[in-house]
């Protein structure tokens, strides 16, 4: 059984808006509004990512416009007086490589509480950006395409799966057939679930004739 091959490079946006360290506050807000993005990478030199400015980095200027910060808000309040990207950005940037799996990218976004990740090469040069919405693109795959991949990459081998077939409807994969080795059931279900675009898995399996 082989894993689904989708990586960040399959879904990322290759043309990404980015800024330099000296980009002023209002220019950053205008760019984010124009491009409808929640964060922009900050680049240095020939395009190396050194940080990210997000909506969260920009909000303290409004949040602390009238109210004095509490002692535990000192870090956020410091950004209220920032004027340029170099002062506003969160650094180092949380990034991924193009060959990162979609599952790994999703885990990074969830654990680091970010909506967008710069995609960089081996030396940190910007190649694109991947967002939460990009990761959801795999669920736009057709049922027929998902079925074909499950048959090829999961049910094609080993021999224990030779009498199985799959039907996919609205992303839900139902595996039917006869399976002699019941220990294979969780392994097959896990492999089917790993196929990008699968929403859920149902196993409707029978035992071979004459089996106890």
Coordinates of N, CA and C in Angstrom, one line a residue:
X1 N 0.8 -1.2 0.0 CA 0.0 0.0 0.0 C 0.9 1.2 0.0
X2 N 0.6 2.2 -0.8 CA 1.4 3.4 -0.9 C 0.7 4.6 -0.5
X3 N 1.4 5.6 0.1 CA 0.8 6.8 0.6 C 0.4 7.7 -0.5
X4 N -0.7 8.5 -0.2 CA -1.1 9.5 -1.2 C 0.0 10.5 -1.4
X5 N 0.3 10.9 -2.7 CA 1.6 11.6 -3.0 C 1.5 13.1 -2.8
X6 N 0.3 13.6 -2.4 CA 0.1 15.1 -2.4 C 1.0 15.8 -1.4
X7 N 1.7 16.9 -1.8 CA 2.5 17.7 -1.0 C 2.1 19.2 -1.1
X8 N 2.8 20.0 -0.3 CA 2.5 21.4 -0.4 C 2.7 22.0 -1.8
X9 N 3.7 21.5 -2.5 CA 3.9 22.0 -3.9 C 2.7 21.8 -4.8
X10 N 1.8 20.8 -4.5 CA 0.7 20.6 -5.4 C -0.4 21.6 -5.2
X11 N -0.5 22.3 -4.1 CA -1.6 23.2 -3.8 C -1.2 24.6 -3.5
X12 N 0.1 24.9 -3.3 CA 0.5 26.2 -2.8 C 0.3 27.3 -3.9
X13 N 0.2 28.5 -3.5 CA 0.2 29.7 -4.4 C 1.6 30.1 -4.7
X14 N 2.0 30.0 -6.0 CA 3.4 30.2 -6.4 C 3.7 31.7 -6.5
X15 N 2.7 32.5 -6.8 CA 2.8 34.0 -6.9 C 2.4 34.6 -5.6
X16 N 3.3 34.9 -4.7 CA 3.0 35.3 -3.4 C 3.4 36.8 -3.2
X17 N 2.5 37.6 -2.6 CA 2.8 39.0 -2.2 C 3.7 38.9 -1.0
X18 N 4.8 39.8 -1.0 CA 5.7 39.8 0.0 C 6.2 41.2 0.2
X19 N 6.9 41.5 1.3 CA 7.3 42.9 1.6 C 8.8 42.8 2.1
X20 N 9.4 44.0 2.2 CA 10.8 44.1 2.8 C 10.7 44.6 4.2
X21 N 11.8 44.6 4.9 CA 11.8 45.1 6.3 C 11.3 46.5 6.5
X22 N 11.5 47.4 5.5 CA 11.2 48.8 5.6 C 9.8 49.1 5.1
X23 N 9.0 48.2 4.8 CA 7.6 48.4 4.4 C 6.9 49.1 5.5
X24 N 6.2 50.3 5.3 CA 5.5 51.0 6.3 C 4.2 50.3 6.7
X25 N 3.7 50.6 7.8 CA 2.5 50.0 8.4 C 1.3 50.1 7.4
X26 N 1.0 51.3 6.9 CA -0.2 51.5 6.1 C -0.1 50.8 4.8
X27 N 1.2 50.7 4.3 CA 1.4 50.0 3.0 C 1.1 48.5 3.2
X28 N 1.5 48.0 4.4 CA 1.2 46.5 4.7 C -0.3 46.3 4.7
X29 N -1.0 47.1 5.4 CA -2.5 47.0 5.5 C -3.1 47.0 4.2
X30 N -2.6 48.0 3.3 CA -3.2 48.1 2.0 C -3.0 46.9 1.1
X31 N -1.7 46.3 1.2 CA -1.4 45.1 0.5 C -2.3 43.9 0.9
X32 N -2.4 43.8 2.2 CA -3.2 42.7 2.7 C -4.7 42.8 2.3
X33 N -5.2 44.0 2.2 CA -6.6 44.3 1.8 C -6.7 44.0 0.3
X34 N -5.7 44.5 -0.5 CA -5.7 44.3 -2.0 C -5.7 42.8 -2.4
X35 N -4.8 42.1 -1.7 CA -4.6 40.7 -2.1 C -5.5 39.7 -1.3
X36 N -6.3 40.3 -0.3 CA -7.2 39.4 0.5 C -6.4 38.3 1.2
X37 N -5.3 38.7 1.9 CA -4.5 37.7 2.6 C -4.5 38.2 4.1
X38 N -4.2 37.2 5.0 CA -4.1 37.5 6.4 C -2.7 37.7 6.9
X39 N -1.7 37.4 6.1 CA -0.3 37.6 6.5 C 0.5 37.7 5.2
X40 N 1.7 38.4 5.4 CA 2.7 38.5 4.3 C 4.1 38.2 4.8
X41 N 4.9 37.4 4.0 CA 6.2 37.2 4.4 C 7.1 38.5 4.3
X42 N 8.1 38.5 5.1 CA 9.0 39.7 5.0 C 10.4 39.1 4.5
X43 N 10.8 39.7 3.4 CA 12.0 39.2 2.7 C 13.2 40.1 2.9
X44 N 14.4 39.4 2.8 CA 15.7 40.1 2.9 C 16.6 39.7 1.8
X45 N 17.4 40.6 1.3 CA 18.3 40.2 0.2 C 17.6 39.8 -1.0
X46 N 18.0 38.6 -1.6 CA 17.5 38.2 -2.8 C 16.1 37.5 -2.7
X47 N 15.6 37.4 -1.5 CA 14.3 36.8 -1.3 C 14.2 35.8 -0.2
X48 N 15.2 35.9 0.8 CA 15.2 35.0 1.9 C 14.1 35.5 2.9
X49 N 13.3 34.5 3.4 CA 12.2 34.8 4.4 C 12.8 35.0 5.8
X50 N 12.6 36.2 6.4 CA 13.1 36.4 7.7 C 12.0 36.6 8.7
X51 N 10.8 36.7 8.3 CA 9.7 36.9 9.2 C 8.4 36.9 8.5
X52 N 7.3 37.1 9.3 CA 6.0 37.2 8.7 C 5.2 38.3 9.5
X53 N 4.5 39.2 8.8 CA 3.6 40.1 9.4 C 2.2 39.6 9.2
X54 N 1.5 39.4 10.3 CA 0.1 38.9 10.1 C -0.9 40.0 10.7
X55 N -2.2 39.7 10.5 CA -3.2 40.6 11.1 C -3.0 40.7 12.6
X56 N -2.6 39.6 13.3 CA -2.3 39.7 14.7 C -1.2 40.7 15.1
X57 N -0.2 40.8 14.2 CA 0.9 41.7 14.5 C 0.5 43.2 14.3
X58 N -0.6 43.4 13.5 CA -1.0 44.7 13.1 C -2.1 45.3 14.1
X59 N -2.8 44.4 14.7 CA -3.9 44.8 15.6 C -3.6 45.5 16.9
X60 N -2.4 45.3 17.5 CA -2.1 46.0 18.7 C -2.2 47.6 18.6
X61 N -1.9 48.1 17.4 CA -2.0 49.5 17.2 C -3.4 50.0 17.4
X62 N -4.4 49.2 17.1 CA -5.8 49.6 17.4 C -6.2 49.2 18.8
X63 N -5.7 48.0 19.2 CA -6.1 47.5 20.5 C -5.7 48.4 21.6
X64 N -4.5 48.9 21.5 CA -4.0 49.8 22.6 C -4.0 51.3 22.3
X65 N -4.9 51.6 21.4 CA -5.0 53.0 21.0 C -5.4 53.9 22.2
X66 N -6.4 53.4 23.0 CA -6.9 54.1 24.1 C -6.6 53.5 25.5
X67 N -6.5 52.2 25.5 CA -6.3 51.4 26.7 C -4.9 51.2 27.0
X68 N -4.5 51.3 28.3 CA -3.1 51.0 28.7 C -3.0 49.5 28.8
X69 N -1.9 48.9 28.3 CA -1.8 47.4 28.4 C -1.5 46.9 29.8
X70 N -2.0 45.7 30.1 CA -1.7 45.1 31.4 C -0.2 44.6 31.3
X71 N 0.4 44.3 32.5 CA 1.8 43.8 32.5 C 2.0 42.6 31.6
X72 N 1.0 41.7 31.5 CA 1.2 40.5 30.7 C 1.0 40.8 29.2
X73 N 0.7 42.0 28.8 CA 0.5 42.4 27.4 C 1.6 43.3 26.9
X74 N 2.7 43.3 27.6 CA 3.8 44.2 27.2 C 4.4 43.9 25.8
X75 N 4.5 42.6 25.6 CA 5.0 42.2 24.3 C 4.2 42.6 23.1
X76 N 2.8 42.4 23.2 CA 1.9 42.9 22.2 C 1.9 44.4 22.1
X77 N 1.9 45.1 23.3 CA 1.8 46.5 23.3 C 3.0 47.2 22.6
X78 N 4.2 46.5 22.6 CA 5.4 47.1 22.0 C 5.1 47.2 20.5
X79 N 4.3 46.4 19.9 CA 4.1 46.5 18.5 C 3.1 47.6 18.1
X80 N 2.4 48.1 19.2 CA 1.5 49.2 18.9 C 2.2 50.5 18.4
X81 N 3.5 50.6 18.8 CA 4.3 51.8 18.4 C 5.1 51.5 17.1
X82 N 5.0 50.3 16.6 CA 5.9 49.9 15.5 C 5.4 50.6 14.2
X83 N 6.3 50.9 13.3 CA 6.0 51.6 12.1 C 6.3 50.9 10.8
X84 N 7.2 49.9 10.9 CA 7.7 49.2 9.7 C 7.7 47.7 10.0
X85 N 7.7 47.0 8.8 CA 7.6 45.5 8.9 C 8.7 44.9 9.8
X86 N 9.9 45.4 9.8 CA 11.0 44.8 10.6 C 10.6 44.9 12.1
X87 N 9.9 45.9 12.5 CA 9.5 46.0 13.9 C 8.2 45.2 14.2
X88 N 7.4 45.0 13.2 CA 6.1 44.4 13.4 C 6.1 42.9 13.3
X89 N 7.1 42.4 12.5 CA 7.0 41.0 12.1 C 7.3 40.0 13.2
X90 N 6.7 38.8 13.1 CA 7.0 37.7 14.0 C 8.2 37.0 13.4
X91 N 9.3 36.8 14.1 CA 10.5 36.1 13.6 C 11.0 35.2 14.7
X92 N 11.7 34.1 14.2 CA 11.8 33.6 12.8 C 10.4 33.2 12.3
X93 N 10.3 33.2 11.0 CA 9.1 32.8 10.3 C 8.8 31.3 10.5
X94 N 7.6 30.9 10.6 CA 7.2 29.5 10.6 C 7.0 29.2 9.1
X95 N 7.9 28.3 8.6 CA 7.8 28.0 7.1 C 7.7 26.5 6.9
X96 N 7.5 26.1 5.6 CA 7.5 24.7 5.2 C 8.2 24.6 3.9
X97 N 8.6 23.4 3.5 CA 9.3 23.2 2.3 C 8.2 22.6 1.3
X98 N 8.5 22.7 0.0 CA 7.5 22.3 -1.0 C 7.2 20.8 -0.9
X99 N 8.1 20.0 -0.4 CA 7.8 18.5 -0.3 C 7.2 18.1 1.0
X100 N 6.8 19.1 1.8 CA 6.1 18.8 3.1 C 4.7 18.2 2.7
X101 N 4.3 17.2 3.4 CA 3.0 16.6 3.2 C 1.9 17.5 3.6
X102 N 0.7 17.4 3.0 CA -0.4 18.3 3.4 C -0.8 18.1 4.9
X103 N -0.7 16.8 5.3 CA -1.0 16.5 6.7 C -0.1 17.2 7.7
X104 N 1.2 17.2 7.3 CA 2.2 17.9 8.2 C 2.0 19.4 8.2
X105 N 1.7 20.0 7.0 CA 1.4 21.4 7.0 C 0.2 21.8 7.8
X106 N -0.8 20.9 7.7 CA -2.0 21.2 8.5 C -1.7 21.2 10.0
X107 N -0.9 20.2 10.4 CA -0.5 20.1 11.9 C 0.3 21.4 12.3
X108 N 1.2 21.8 11.5 CA 1.9 23.0 11.8 C 1.0 24.2 11.9
X109 N 0.1 24.4 11.0 CA -0.8 25.5 11.1 C -1.7 25.4 12.4
X110 N -2.1 24.2 12.8 CA -2.9 24.1 13.9 C -2.1 24.4 15.2
X111 N -0.9 23.8 15.3 CA -0.1 23.9 16.5 C 0.4 25.3 16.7
X112 N 0.8 26.0 15.6 CA 1.4 27.3 15.7 C 0.3 28.4 15.5
X113 N -1.0 28.0 15.3 CA -2.1 28.9 15.2 C -1.9 30.0 14.1
X114 N -1.5 29.5 12.9 CA -1.3 30.4 11.8 C -2.2 30.0 10.7
X115 N -2.6 30.9 9.8 CA -3.5 30.7 8.7 C -2.7 30.4 7.4
X116 N -1.5 31.0 7.3 CA -0.7 30.9 6.1 C 0.8 30.6 6.4
X117 N 1.4 29.8 5.5 CA 2.8 29.5 5.7 C 3.6 29.8 4.5
X118 N 4.7 30.6 4.6 CA 5.6 30.7 3.5 C 6.2 29.4 3.1
X119 N 6.4 29.1 1.9 CA 7.0 27.9 1.4 C 8.4 28.3 0.9
X120 N 9.4 27.7 1.4 CA 10.8 28.1 1.1 C 11.6 26.9 0.6
X121 N 12.7 27.2 -0.1 CA 13.6 26.1 -0.5 C 14.6 25.8 0.6
X122 N 15.7 25.1 0.2 CA 16.6 24.6 1.2 C 17.4 25.7 1.9
X123 N 17.5 26.9 1.2 CA 18.3 28.0 1.8 C 17.4 29.2 2.3
X124 N 16.1 28.9 2.4 CA 15.2 29.8 2.9 C 14.6 30.9 2.0
X125 N 14.8 30.6 0.7 CA 14.3 31.6 -0.4 C 12.8 31.3 -0.6
X126 N 12.0 32.3 -0.7 CA 10.6 32.2 -0.9 C 10.2 31.5 -2.2
X127 N 9.4 30.5 -2.2 CA 8.9 29.9 -3.4 C 7.4 30.0 -3.6
X128 N 6.7 30.4 -2.5 CA 5.2 30.5 -2.6 C 4.7 30.6 -1.2
X129 N 3.4 30.5 -1.1 CA 2.7 30.5 0.2 C 1.6 29.4 0.1
X130 N 1.4 28.8 1.3 CA 0.3 27.8 1.4 C -0.6 28.3 2.5
X131 N -1.9 28.2 2.2 CA -2.9 28.7 3.2 C -3.8 27.6 3.6
X132 N -4.7 27.8 4.6 CA -5.7 26.8 5.0 C -6.6 26.4 3.8
X133 N -7.0 27.4 3.1 CA -7.9 27.1 2.0 C -7.2 26.3 0.9
X134 N -5.8 26.5 0.7 CA -5.1 25.6 -0.2 C -5.1 24.2 0.2
X135 N -5.0 23.9 1.5 CA -5.0 22.6 2.0 C -6.3 21.9 1.8
X136 N -7.4 22.7 1.7 CA -8.7 22.1 1.5 C -9.0 21.8 0.0
X137 N -8.1 22.2 -0.9 CA -8.3 21.9 -2.3 C -8.4 20.5 -2.6
X138 N -7.8 19.6 -1.8 CA -7.8 18.2 -2.1 C -9.2 17.6 -2.0
X139 N -10.1 18.3 -1.3 CA -11.5 17.8 -1.2 C -12.3 18.2 -2.4
X140 N -11.7 18.9 -3.3 CA -12.4 19.2 -4.6 C -12.1 18.1 -5.6
X141 N -11.3 17.1 -5.3 CA -11.1 16.0 -6.2 C -12.4 15.3 -6.4
X142 N -12.6 14.8 -7.7 CA -13.8 14.1 -8.0 C -13.8 12.7 -7.3
X143 N -15.0 12.2 -7.1 CA -15.2 10.8 -6.5 C -14.5 9.8 -7.4
X144 N -14.6 9.9 -8.7 CA -14.0 9.0 -9.6 C -12.5 9.0 -9.5
X145 N -11.9 10.2 -9.3 CA -10.4 10.3 -9.2 C -10.0 9.6 -7.9
X146 N -10.7 9.8 -6.8 CA -10.4 9.2 -5.5 C -10.5 7.7 -5.6
X147 N -11.6 7.2 -6.2 CA -11.8 5.8 -6.4 C -10.6 5.2 -7.1
X148 N -10.2 5.8 -8.2 CA -9.1 5.2 -9.0 C -7.8 5.2 -8.2
X149 N -7.5 6.2 -7.4 CA -6.3 6.2 -6.6 C -6.4 5.1 -5.5
X150 N -7.5 4.9 -4.9 CA -7.7 3.9 -3.9 C -7.5 2.5 -4.5
X151 N -8.0 2.2 -5.7 CA -7.9 0.9 -6.3 C -6.4 0.7 -6.7
X152 N -5.7 1.8 -7.1 CA -4.4 1.6 -7.6 C -3.4 1.5 -6.4
X153 N -3.5 2.4 -5.5 CA -2.5 2.5 -4.4 C -2.8 1.7 -3.2
X154 N -4.0 1.4 -2.9 CA -4.4 0.6 -1.7 C -4.9 -0.8 -2.0
X155 N -5.8 -0.9 -2.9 CA -6.4 -2.3 -3.1 C -5.7 -3.1 -4.1
X156 N -4.7 -2.5 -4.8 CA -4.0 -3.2 -5.8 C -3.0 -4.3 -5.2
X157 N -2.7 -4.0 -4.0 CA -1.8 -5.0 -3.2 C -2.1 -4.7 -1.7
X158 N -1.8 -5.7 -0.9 CA -1.3 -7.0 -1.2 C -2.4 -8.0 -1.7
X159 N -2.0 -9.3 -1.7 CA -3.0 -10.3 -2.2 C -4.3 -10.3 -1.4
X160 N -4.1 -10.0 -0.1 CA -5.3 -10.0 0.8 C -6.4 -9.1 0.4
X161 N -6.0 -8.0 -0.4 CA -7.0 -7.1 -0.8 C -7.6 -7.4 -2.2
X162 N -7.2 -8.5 -2.8 CA -7.5 -8.8 -4.2 C -9.0 -8.9 -4.4
X163 N -9.8 -9.2 -3.4 CA -11.3 -9.4 -3.6 C -12.1 -8.2 -3.1
X164 N -11.4 -7.1 -3.0 CA -12.1 -5.9 -2.5 C -12.3 -4.9 -3.6
X165 N -13.3 -4.1 -3.4 CA -13.5 -2.9 -4.4 C -14.0 -1.7 -3.5
X166 N -14.0 -0.6 -4.1 CA -14.4 0.6 -3.4 C -15.3 1.5 -4.2
X167 N -16.2 2.1 -3.5 CA -17.1 3.1 -4.2 C -17.0 4.4 -3.3
X168 N -16.9 5.5 -4.0 CA -16.7 6.8 -3.3 C -17.9 7.7 -3.7
X169 N -18.6 8.2 -2.7 CA -19.7 9.1 -2.9 C -19.6 10.3 -2.0
X170 N -19.5 11.5 -2.6 CA -19.3 12.7 -1.7 C -18.1 12.6 -0.8
X171 N -17.1 11.9 -1.3 CA -15.8 11.8 -0.6 C -15.8 10.7 0.4
X172 N -16.9 10.0 0.7 CA -17.0 8.9 1.6 C -16.7 7.6 0.8
X173 N -15.6 6.9 1.2 CA -15.1 5.7 0.6 C -15.7 4.5 1.3
X174 N -16.4 3.7 0.6 CA -17.0 2.4 1.1 C -16.3 1.2 0.5
X175 N -15.5 0.5 1.3 CA -14.8 -0.7 0.8 C -15.7 -1.9 1.0
X176 N -15.9 -2.7 0.0 CA -16.7 -3.9 0.1 C -16.0 -5.1 -0.5
X177 N -16.4 -6.3 -0.1 CA -15.8 -7.5 -0.6 C -15.6 -8.5 0.5
X178 N -14.7 -9.5 0.1 CA -14.4 -10.6 1.0 C -12.9 -10.5 1.4
X179 N -12.7 -10.6 2.8 CA -11.3 -10.5 3.3 C -11.1 -11.6 4.3
X180 N -10.1 -12.5 3.9 CA -9.9 -13.6 4.8 C -9.1 -13.2 6.0
X181 N -8.1 -12.3 5.9 CA -7.3 -11.9 7.0 C -7.9 -10.7 7.6
X182 N -8.6 -10.9 8.7 CA -9.3 -9.8 9.4 C -8.4 -8.8 10.0
X183 N -7.1 -9.2 10.3 CA -6.2 -8.3 10.8 C -5.8 -7.2 9.9
X184 N -6.1 -7.4 8.6 CA -5.8 -6.3 7.6 C -6.8 -5.2 7.6
X185 N -8.0 -5.4 8.2 CA -9.1 -4.4 8.1 C -8.6 -3.0 8.6
X186 N -8.0 -2.9 9.8 CA -7.6 -1.5 10.2 C -6.5 -0.9 9.3
X187 N -5.6 -1.8 8.8 CA -4.5 -1.3 7.9 C -5.1 -0.8 6.6
X188 N -6.1 -1.5 6.0 CA -6.7 -1.0 4.8 C -7.4 0.2 5.0
X189 N -8.2 0.3 6.1 CA -9.0 1.5 6.4 C -8.1 2.7 6.6
X190 N -6.9 2.5 7.3 CA -6.0 3.6 7.5 C -5.4 4.1 6.2
X191 N -5.1 3.1 5.3 CA -4.5 3.5 4.0 C -5.5 4.2 3.1
X192 N -6.8 3.8 3.2 CA -7.8 4.5 2.4 C -8.0 5.9 2.9
X193 N -8.0 6.1 4.2 CA -8.2 7.4 4.9 C -7.1 8.3 4.5
X194 N -5.9 7.8 4.2 CA -4.7 8.6 3.9 C -4.8 9.2 2.5
X195 N -5.7 8.7 1.7 CA -5.8 9.2 0.3 C -6.4 10.6 0.3
X196 N -5.7 11.5 -0.3 CA -6.2 12.9 -0.2 C -7.6 13.1 -0.9
X197 N -8.5 13.7 -0.1 CA -9.8 13.9 -0.6 C -10.8 13.0 0.0
X198 N -10.4 12.0 0.7 CA -11.3 11.1 1.4 C -11.9 11.8 2.7
X199 N -13.2 11.8 2.8 CA -13.8 12.5 3.9 C -14.0 11.5 5.1
X200 N -14.4 10.3 4.7 CA -14.6 9.2 5.7 C -14.5 7.9 5.0
X201 N -14.3 6.8 5.9 CA -14.1 5.5 5.3 C -15.1 4.5 6.0
X202 N -15.8 3.7 5.2 CA -16.7 2.7 5.7 C -16.2 1.3 5.2
X203 N -16.1 0.3 6.1 CA -15.7 -1.0 5.7 C -16.9 -2.0 5.8
X204 N -17.3 -2.5 4.7 CA -18.4 -3.5 4.6 C -17.9 -4.8 4.1
X205 N -17.3 -5.6 4.9 CA -16.5 -6.8 4.5 C -17.2 -8.0 5.0
X206 N -17.1 -9.1 4.2 CA -17.6 -10.4 4.6 C -16.4 -11.4 4.6
X207 N -16.7 -12.5 5.3 CA -15.6 -13.6 5.4 C -15.8 -14.5 4.2
X208 N -14.7 -15.2 3.8 CA -14.9 -16.2 2.7 C -15.8 -17.3 3.1
X209 N -16.4 -17.9 2.1 CA -17.4 -19.0 2.3 C -16.7 -20.1 3.1
X210 N -17.3 -20.7 4.1 CA -16.7 -21.7 4.9 C -15.9 -21.3 6.0
X211 N -15.6 -20.0 6.1 CA -14.8 -19.5 7.2 C -15.5 -19.5 8.5
X212 N -14.9 -19.8 9.6 CA -15.6 -19.9 10.9 C -16.1 -18.6 11.3

